[in-house]
mmCIF file of C-alpha atoms in Angstrom:
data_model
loop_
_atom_site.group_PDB
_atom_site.id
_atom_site.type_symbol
_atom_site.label_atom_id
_atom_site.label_comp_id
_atom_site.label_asym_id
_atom_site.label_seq_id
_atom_site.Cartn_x
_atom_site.Cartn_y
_atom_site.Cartn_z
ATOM 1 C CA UNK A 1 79.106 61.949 64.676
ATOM 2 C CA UNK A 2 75.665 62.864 66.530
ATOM 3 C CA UNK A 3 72.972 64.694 65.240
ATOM 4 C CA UNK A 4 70.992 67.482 67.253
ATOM 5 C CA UNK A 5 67.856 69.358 66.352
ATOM 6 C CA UNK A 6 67.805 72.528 65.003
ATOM 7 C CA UNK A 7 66.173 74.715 67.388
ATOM 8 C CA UNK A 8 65.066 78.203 67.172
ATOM 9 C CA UNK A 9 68.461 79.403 69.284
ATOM 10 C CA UNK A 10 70.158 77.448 66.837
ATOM 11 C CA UNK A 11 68.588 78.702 63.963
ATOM 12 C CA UNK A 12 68.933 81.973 65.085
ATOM 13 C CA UNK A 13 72.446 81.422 65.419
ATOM 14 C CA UNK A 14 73.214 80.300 62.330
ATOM 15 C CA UNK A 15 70.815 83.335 60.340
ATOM 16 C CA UNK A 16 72.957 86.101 62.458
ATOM 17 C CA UNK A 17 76.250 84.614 62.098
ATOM 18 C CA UNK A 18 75.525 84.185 58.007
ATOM 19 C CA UNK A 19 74.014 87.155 57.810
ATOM 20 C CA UNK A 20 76.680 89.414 59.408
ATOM 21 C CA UNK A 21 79.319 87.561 57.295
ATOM 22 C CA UNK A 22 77.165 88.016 54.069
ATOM 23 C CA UNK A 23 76.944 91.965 54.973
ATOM 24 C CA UNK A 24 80.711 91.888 55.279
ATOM 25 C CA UNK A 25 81.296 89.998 52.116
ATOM 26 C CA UNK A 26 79.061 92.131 50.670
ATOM 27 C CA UNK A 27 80.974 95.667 51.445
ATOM 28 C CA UNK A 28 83.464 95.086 48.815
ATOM 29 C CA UNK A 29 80.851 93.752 45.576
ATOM 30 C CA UNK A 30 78.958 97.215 46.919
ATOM 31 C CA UNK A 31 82.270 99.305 46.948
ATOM 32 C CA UNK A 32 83.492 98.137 43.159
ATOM 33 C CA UNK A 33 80.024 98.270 41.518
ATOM 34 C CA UNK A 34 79.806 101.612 42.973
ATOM 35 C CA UNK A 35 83.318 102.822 41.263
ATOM 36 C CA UNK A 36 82.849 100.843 38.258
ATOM 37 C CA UNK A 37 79.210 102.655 37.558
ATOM 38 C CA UNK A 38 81.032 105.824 38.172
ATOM 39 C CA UNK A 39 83.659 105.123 35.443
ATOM 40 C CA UNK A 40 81.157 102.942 32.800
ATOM 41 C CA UNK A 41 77.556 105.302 33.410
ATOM 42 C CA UNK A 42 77.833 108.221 30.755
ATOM 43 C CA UNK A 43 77.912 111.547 31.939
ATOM 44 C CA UNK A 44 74.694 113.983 29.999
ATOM 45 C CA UNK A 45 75.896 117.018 28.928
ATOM 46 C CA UNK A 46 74.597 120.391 30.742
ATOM 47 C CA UNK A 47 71.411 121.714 29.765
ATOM 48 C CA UNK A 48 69.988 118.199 28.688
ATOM 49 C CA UNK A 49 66.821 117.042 29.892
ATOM 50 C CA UNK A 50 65.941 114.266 31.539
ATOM 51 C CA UNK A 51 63.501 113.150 29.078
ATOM 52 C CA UNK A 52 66.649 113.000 26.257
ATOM 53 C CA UNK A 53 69.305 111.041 28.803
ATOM 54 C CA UNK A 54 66.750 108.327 28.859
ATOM 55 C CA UNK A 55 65.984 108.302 25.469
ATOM 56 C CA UNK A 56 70.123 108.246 24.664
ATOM 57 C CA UNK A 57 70.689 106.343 27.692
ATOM 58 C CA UNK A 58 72.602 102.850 25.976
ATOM 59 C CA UNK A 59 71.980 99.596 27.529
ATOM 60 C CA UNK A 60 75.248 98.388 27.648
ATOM 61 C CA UNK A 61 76.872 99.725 30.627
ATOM 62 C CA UNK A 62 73.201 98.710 32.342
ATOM 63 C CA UNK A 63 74.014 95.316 31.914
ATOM 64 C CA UNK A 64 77.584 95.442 32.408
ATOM 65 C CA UNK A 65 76.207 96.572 35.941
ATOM 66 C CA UNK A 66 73.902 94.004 36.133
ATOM 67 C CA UNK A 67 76.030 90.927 35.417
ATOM 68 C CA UNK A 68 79.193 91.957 37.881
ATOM 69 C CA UNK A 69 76.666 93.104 40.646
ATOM 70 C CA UNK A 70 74.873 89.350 40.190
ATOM 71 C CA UNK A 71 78.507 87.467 39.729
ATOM 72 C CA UNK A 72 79.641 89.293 43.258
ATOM 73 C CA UNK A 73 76.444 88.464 44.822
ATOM 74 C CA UNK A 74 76.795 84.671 44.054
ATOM 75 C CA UNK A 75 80.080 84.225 44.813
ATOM 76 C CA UNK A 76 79.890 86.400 48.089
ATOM 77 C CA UNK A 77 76.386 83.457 49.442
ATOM 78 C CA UNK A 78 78.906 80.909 48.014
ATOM 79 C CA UNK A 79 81.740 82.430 50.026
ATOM 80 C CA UNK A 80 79.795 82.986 52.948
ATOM 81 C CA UNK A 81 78.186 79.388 53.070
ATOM 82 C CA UNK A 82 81.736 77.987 52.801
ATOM 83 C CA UNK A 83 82.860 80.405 56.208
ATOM 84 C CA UNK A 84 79.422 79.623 57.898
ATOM 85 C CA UNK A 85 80.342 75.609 57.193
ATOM 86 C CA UNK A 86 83.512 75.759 59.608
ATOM 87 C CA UNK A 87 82.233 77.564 62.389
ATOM 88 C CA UNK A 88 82.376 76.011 65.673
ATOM 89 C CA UNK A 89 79.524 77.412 68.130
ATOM 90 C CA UNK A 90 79.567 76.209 71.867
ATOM 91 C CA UNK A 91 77.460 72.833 71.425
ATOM 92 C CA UNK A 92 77.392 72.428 67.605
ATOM 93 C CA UNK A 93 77.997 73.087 64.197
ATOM 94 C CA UNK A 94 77.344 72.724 60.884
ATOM 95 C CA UNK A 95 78.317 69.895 58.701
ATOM 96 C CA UNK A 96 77.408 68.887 54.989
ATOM 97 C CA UNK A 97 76.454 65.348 54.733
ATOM 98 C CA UNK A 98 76.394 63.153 51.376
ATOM 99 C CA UNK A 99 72.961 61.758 51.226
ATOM 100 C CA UNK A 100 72.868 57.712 51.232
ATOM 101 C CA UNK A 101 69.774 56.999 49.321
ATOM 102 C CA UNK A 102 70.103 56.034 45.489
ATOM 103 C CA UNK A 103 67.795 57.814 43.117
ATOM 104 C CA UNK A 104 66.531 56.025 40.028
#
């Protein structure tokens, strides 16, 4: 196998091509979150004022939120690294190589 330089048309490349497949990846993590919050947020009551849903607001469903929004986020750069990995462009593409040099 031959190396090549990574030039700035190949870097440039390689950002749009992981970027547009992160963005599509994304879409669904977005989508879910966005239903699940619906569902898991509490509702106030009418009449209530802001000042007393943040004082009642639990944190619970906040980090519910939090985690699944951070586990889809990871999985979707894992996910896209792994699709970026077996792309073929014109003349190159990626490949992961297992470093030869022994730490100690």
């Amino acid at each position: 196998m031959q190396t090549t330089e990574v030039t700035l048309e190949r870097a440039v490349k390689i950002l749009v091509s992981w970027s547009w497949r992160m963005m599509v990846l994304m879409l669904p993590v977005m989508i879910i979150t966005g239903v699940l919050m619906f569902f898991i947020m509490p509702t106030p009551e009418p009449g209530v004022t802001p000042e007393e849903i943040q004082k009642n607001m639990p944190l619970g469903p906040f980090f519910i939120m939090w985690f699944l929004m951070m586990f889809g986020g990871i999985l979707a750069h894992a996910i896209s690294i792994q699709w970026l990995m077996k792309v073929r462009w014109s003349d190159f593409h990626l490949v992961a190589v297992e470093s030869s040099r022994k730490t100690e």
